[in-house]
XYZ file of C-alpha atoms in Angstrom:
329
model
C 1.076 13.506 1.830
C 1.397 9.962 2.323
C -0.800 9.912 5.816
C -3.480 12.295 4.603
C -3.737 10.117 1.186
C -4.346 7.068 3.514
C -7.085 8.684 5.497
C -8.426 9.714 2.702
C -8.541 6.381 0.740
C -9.732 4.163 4.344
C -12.789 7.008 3.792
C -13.391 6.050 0.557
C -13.696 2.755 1.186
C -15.992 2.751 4.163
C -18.534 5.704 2.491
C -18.059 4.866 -1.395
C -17.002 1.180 -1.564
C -19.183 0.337 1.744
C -16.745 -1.635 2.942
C -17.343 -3.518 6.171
C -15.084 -1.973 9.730
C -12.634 -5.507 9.291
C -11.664 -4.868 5.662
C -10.634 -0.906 6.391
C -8.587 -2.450 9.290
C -7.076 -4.774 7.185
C -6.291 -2.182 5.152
C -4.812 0.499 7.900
C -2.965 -2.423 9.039
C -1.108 -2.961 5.606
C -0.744 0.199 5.544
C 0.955 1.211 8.534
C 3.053 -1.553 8.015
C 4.490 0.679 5.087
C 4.458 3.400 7.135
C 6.598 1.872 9.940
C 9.291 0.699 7.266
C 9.641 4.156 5.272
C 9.877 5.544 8.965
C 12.959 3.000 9.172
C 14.571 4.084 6.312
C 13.829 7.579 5.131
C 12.929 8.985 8.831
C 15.491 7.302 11.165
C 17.049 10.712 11.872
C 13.786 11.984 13.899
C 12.722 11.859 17.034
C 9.786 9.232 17.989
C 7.469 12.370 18.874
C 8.312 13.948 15.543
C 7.049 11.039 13.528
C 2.835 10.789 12.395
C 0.754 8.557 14.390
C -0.234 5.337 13.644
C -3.237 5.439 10.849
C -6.192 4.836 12.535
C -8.898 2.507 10.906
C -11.833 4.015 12.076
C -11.675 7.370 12.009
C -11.819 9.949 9.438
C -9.206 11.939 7.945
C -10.443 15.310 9.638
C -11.045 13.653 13.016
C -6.704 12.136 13.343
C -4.526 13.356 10.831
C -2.390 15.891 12.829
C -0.491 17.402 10.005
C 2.962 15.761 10.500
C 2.399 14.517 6.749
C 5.410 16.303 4.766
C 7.678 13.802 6.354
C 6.460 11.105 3.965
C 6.153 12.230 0.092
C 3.982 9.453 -1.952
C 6.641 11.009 -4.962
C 9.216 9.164 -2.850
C 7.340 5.666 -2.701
C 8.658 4.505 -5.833
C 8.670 0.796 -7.371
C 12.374 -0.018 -6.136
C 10.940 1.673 -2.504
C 8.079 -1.269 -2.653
C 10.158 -3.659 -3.666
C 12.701 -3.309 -0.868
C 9.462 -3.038 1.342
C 8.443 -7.035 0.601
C 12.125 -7.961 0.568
C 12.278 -6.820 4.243
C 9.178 -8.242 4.630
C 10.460 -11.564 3.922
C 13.817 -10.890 5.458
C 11.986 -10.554 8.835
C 10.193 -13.820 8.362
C 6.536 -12.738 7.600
C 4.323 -15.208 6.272
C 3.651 -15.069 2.564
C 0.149 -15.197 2.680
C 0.545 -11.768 5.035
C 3.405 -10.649 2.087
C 0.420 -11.223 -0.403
C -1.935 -9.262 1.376
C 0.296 -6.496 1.717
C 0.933 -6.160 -1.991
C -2.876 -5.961 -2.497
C -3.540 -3.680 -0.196
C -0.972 -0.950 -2.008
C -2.354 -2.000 -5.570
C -5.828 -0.566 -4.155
C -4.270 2.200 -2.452
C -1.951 3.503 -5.043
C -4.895 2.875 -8.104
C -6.770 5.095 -5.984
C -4.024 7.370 -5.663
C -3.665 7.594 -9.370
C -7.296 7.645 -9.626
C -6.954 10.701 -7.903
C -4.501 12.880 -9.527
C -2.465 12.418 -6.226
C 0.402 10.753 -8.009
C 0.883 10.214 -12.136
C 2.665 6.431 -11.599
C 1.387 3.434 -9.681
C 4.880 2.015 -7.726
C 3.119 -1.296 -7.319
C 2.480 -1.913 -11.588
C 3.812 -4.836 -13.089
C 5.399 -6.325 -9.519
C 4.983 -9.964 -9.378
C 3.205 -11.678 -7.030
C 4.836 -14.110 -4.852
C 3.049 -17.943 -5.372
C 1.229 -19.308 -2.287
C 0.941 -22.883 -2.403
C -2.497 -24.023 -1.478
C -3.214 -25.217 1.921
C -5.611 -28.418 1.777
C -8.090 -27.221 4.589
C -8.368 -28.859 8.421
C -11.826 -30.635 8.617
C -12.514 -32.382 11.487
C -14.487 -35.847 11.663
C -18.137 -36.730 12.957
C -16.846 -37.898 16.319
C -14.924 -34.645 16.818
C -17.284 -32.280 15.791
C -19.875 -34.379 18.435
C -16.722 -33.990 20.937
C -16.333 -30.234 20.296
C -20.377 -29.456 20.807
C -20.114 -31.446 24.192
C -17.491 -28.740 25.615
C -20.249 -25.824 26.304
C -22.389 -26.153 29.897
C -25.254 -25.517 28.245
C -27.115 -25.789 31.855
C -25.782 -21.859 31.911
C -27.265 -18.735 29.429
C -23.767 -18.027 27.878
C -22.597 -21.941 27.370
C -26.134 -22.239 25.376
C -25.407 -19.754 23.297
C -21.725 -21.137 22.602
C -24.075 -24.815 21.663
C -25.673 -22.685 19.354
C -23.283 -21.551 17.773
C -22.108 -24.393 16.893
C -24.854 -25.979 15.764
C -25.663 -23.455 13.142
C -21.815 -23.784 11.938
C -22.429 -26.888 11.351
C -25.809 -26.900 9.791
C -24.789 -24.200 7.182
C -21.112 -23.212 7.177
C -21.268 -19.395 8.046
C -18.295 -17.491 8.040
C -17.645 -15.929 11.939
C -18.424 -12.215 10.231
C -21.769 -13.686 9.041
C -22.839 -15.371 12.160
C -22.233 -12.420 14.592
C -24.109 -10.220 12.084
C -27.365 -12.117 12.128
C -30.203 -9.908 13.466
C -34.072 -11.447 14.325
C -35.356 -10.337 11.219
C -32.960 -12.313 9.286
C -34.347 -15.882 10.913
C -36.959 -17.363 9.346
C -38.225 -20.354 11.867
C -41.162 -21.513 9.736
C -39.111 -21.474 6.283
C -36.225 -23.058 7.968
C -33.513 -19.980 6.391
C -31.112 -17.275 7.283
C -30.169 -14.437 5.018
C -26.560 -13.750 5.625
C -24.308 -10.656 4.933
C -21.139 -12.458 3.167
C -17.926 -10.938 1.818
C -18.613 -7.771 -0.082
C -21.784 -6.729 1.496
C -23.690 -9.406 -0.645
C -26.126 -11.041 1.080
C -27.563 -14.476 0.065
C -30.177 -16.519 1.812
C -29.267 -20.011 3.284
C -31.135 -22.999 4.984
C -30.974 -24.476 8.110
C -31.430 -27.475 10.086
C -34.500 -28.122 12.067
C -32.226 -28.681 14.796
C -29.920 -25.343 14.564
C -33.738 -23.619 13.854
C -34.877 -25.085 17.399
C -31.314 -24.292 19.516
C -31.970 -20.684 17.746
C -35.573 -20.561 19.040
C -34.709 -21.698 22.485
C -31.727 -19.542 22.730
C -33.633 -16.726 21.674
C -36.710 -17.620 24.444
C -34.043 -18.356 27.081
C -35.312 -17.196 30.097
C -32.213 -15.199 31.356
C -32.125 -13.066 28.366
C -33.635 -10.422 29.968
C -32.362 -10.200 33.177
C -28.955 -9.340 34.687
C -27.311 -12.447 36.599
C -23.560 -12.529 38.117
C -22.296 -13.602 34.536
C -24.227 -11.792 32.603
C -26.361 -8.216 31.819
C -29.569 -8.468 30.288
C -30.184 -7.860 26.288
C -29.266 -4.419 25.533
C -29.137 -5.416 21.764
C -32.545 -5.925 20.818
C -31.038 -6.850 16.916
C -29.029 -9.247 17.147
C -29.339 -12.835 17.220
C -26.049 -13.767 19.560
C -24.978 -11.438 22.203
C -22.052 -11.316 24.905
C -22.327 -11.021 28.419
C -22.915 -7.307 28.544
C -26.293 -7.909 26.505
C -24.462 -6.346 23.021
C -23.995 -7.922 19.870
C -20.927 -10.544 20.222
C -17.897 -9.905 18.227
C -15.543 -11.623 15.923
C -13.139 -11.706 19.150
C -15.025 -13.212 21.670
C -16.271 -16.359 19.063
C -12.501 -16.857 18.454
C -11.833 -16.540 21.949
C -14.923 -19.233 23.283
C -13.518 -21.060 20.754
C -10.105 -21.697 21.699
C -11.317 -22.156 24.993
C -13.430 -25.226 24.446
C -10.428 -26.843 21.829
C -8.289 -26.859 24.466
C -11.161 -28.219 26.569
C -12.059 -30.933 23.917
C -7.790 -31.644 23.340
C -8.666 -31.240 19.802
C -5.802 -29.359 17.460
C -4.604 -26.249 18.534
C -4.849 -24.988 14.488
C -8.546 -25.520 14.736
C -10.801 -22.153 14.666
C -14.295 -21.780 14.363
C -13.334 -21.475 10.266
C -12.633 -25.248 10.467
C -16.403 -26.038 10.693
C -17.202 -24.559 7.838
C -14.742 -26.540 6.047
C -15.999 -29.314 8.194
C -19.517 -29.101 6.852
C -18.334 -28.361 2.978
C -16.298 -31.855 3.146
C -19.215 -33.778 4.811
C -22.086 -32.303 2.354
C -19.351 -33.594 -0.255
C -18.942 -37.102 0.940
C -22.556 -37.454 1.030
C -23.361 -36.466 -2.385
C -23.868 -32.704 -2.580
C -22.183 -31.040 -5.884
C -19.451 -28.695 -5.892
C -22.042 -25.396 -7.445
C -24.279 -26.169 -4.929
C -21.849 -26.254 -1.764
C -20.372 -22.816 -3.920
C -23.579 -21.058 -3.440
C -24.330 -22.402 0.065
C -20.934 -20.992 0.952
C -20.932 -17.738 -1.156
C -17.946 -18.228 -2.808
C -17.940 -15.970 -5.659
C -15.538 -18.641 -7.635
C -16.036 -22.500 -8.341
C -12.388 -22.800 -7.805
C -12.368 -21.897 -4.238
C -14.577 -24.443 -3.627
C -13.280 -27.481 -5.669
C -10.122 -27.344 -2.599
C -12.983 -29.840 -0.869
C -12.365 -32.420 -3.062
C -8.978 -32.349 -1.930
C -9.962 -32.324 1.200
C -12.515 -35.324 0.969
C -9.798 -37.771 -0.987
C -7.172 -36.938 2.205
C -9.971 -37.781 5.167
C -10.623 -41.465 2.933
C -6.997 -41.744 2.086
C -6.479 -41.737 6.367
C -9.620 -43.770 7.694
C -7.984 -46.535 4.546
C -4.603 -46.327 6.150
C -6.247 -46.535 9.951
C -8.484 -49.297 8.758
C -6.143 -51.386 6.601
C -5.207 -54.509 7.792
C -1.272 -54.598 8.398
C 0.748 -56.826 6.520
């Protein structure tokens, strides 16, 4: 019952709870991750055949289940079950943050469980959960964010497009889901904004610089758009704003992926991702005067807290360019 409840409750999130394709991964990933470990303790005696498949994240519970569900009872996942669950968890040297995640994911699954009928008790009530210490945030300085935009050729279509990207990071801190969702319609040239789809589905509108507005503009009217060329297809994608080389809309993947590229390129920190230039921008609006509730909505964090971390992150880069500039003794 436990595979067919999972199915059920990834369905209910993408049809009821509109939840976007990378939060019901996250999700099936948490979840087969309990999956794997009750298989390691309650179902060592069976053969690898005889076990369910891996829970697939985007596809419905009529279109994979295969009925191999009896093996795993959600009467048998009880609190002591989850428990040992994070302890191995930790035992096997998984990051907290991914221990956290974990835990939240089977609060939401077993509420809906419960929600349900499906089961009477939630195993995951009253189970502490562990304390992450805050990370202060890498932001990089002027000069390297002027090193990192020099890395693209932007003499070819597809290095452009990378230079664009980066410029409209840096003009209004999207997150990577945000910026590879932008469609045409959601560009407004002459007002200078760009309505974004944030966390949640909730969509707030932002502006722009007249600079990222022009690199959109030009990237947009780039002449090899619409033609097919030995590195890349012509726009299949009418939509969106940025596509890949087949002429779709560019994923989450292939940002990451550019981006690593041009770091190691640029010989700037390996622990820098396209993330950090959203922190980047946050700490420079700060240094320059903007106020935390504006930065908040610019960002769409739905909490002041989450965006007061900046001010740590401002006092560090003055505490080092002090130390660098200090005369020594």
């Amino acid at each position: 019952m436990f595979i067919q409840t999972a199915y059920r409750f990834l369905d209910h999130l993408r049809v009821v709870k509109n939840a976007s394709e990378h939060t019901v991964r996250n999700y099936a990933i948490d979840l087969n991750a309990l999956k794997s470990y009750l298989e390691k303790e309650l179902l060592f005696h069976c053969k690898p055949e005889d076990l369910p498949e891996k829970i697939g994240h985007s596809s419905t519970y009529q279109d994979r289940w295969k009925g191999k569900d009896n093996l795993i009872s959600l009467d048998a996942i009880n609190k002591k079950v989850i428990r040992n669950f994070l302890a191995d968890l930790t035992a096997n040297n998984s990051n907290k943050r991914t221990i956290v995640r974990r835990l939240s994911s089977l609060r939401t699954f077993f509420k809906y469980a419960v929600a349900n009928n499906i089961i009477a008790i939630n195993p995951t009530e009253d189970l502490e959960t562990p304390k992450i210490d805050k990370k202060i945030p890498t932001s990089l300085s002027f000069d390297q964010v002027k090193k990192m935009f020099e890395q693209p050729d932007v003499n070819t279509y597809l290095g452009y497009r990378d230079r664009v990207i980066m410029e409209l990071f840096y003009s209004s801190g999207l997150r990577v889901s945000e910026l590879v969702g932008l469609n045409r319609n959601d560009f407004d040239p002459n007002a200078l904004l760009i309505k974004l789809k944030g966390k949640g589905k909730k969509e707030r509108i932002v502006p722009i610089t007249k600079n990222a507005a022009d690199w959109i503009i030009s990237y947009l009217d780039h002449p090899e758009r619409h033609i097919d060329t030995d590195g890349h297809m012509a726009q299949v994608d009418s939509n969106a704003i940025f596509l890949n080389k087949l002429g779709s809309r560019l994923t989450l993947r292939s940002v990451d992926r550019n981006f690593r590229k041009y770091l190691k390129a640029s010989g700037l920190a390996h622990t820098i991702t396209p993330h950090t230039i959203r922190h980047t921008i946050a700490t420079h609006w700060l240094e320059n005067g903007m106020d935390l509730k504006t930065i908040q909505v610019l960002l769409g964090h739905s909490s002041l807290a989450t965006t007061t971390i900046y001010t740590q992150v401002s006092t560090t880069l003055k505490k080092k360019v002090y130390d660098e500039a200090h005369p020594r003794a």
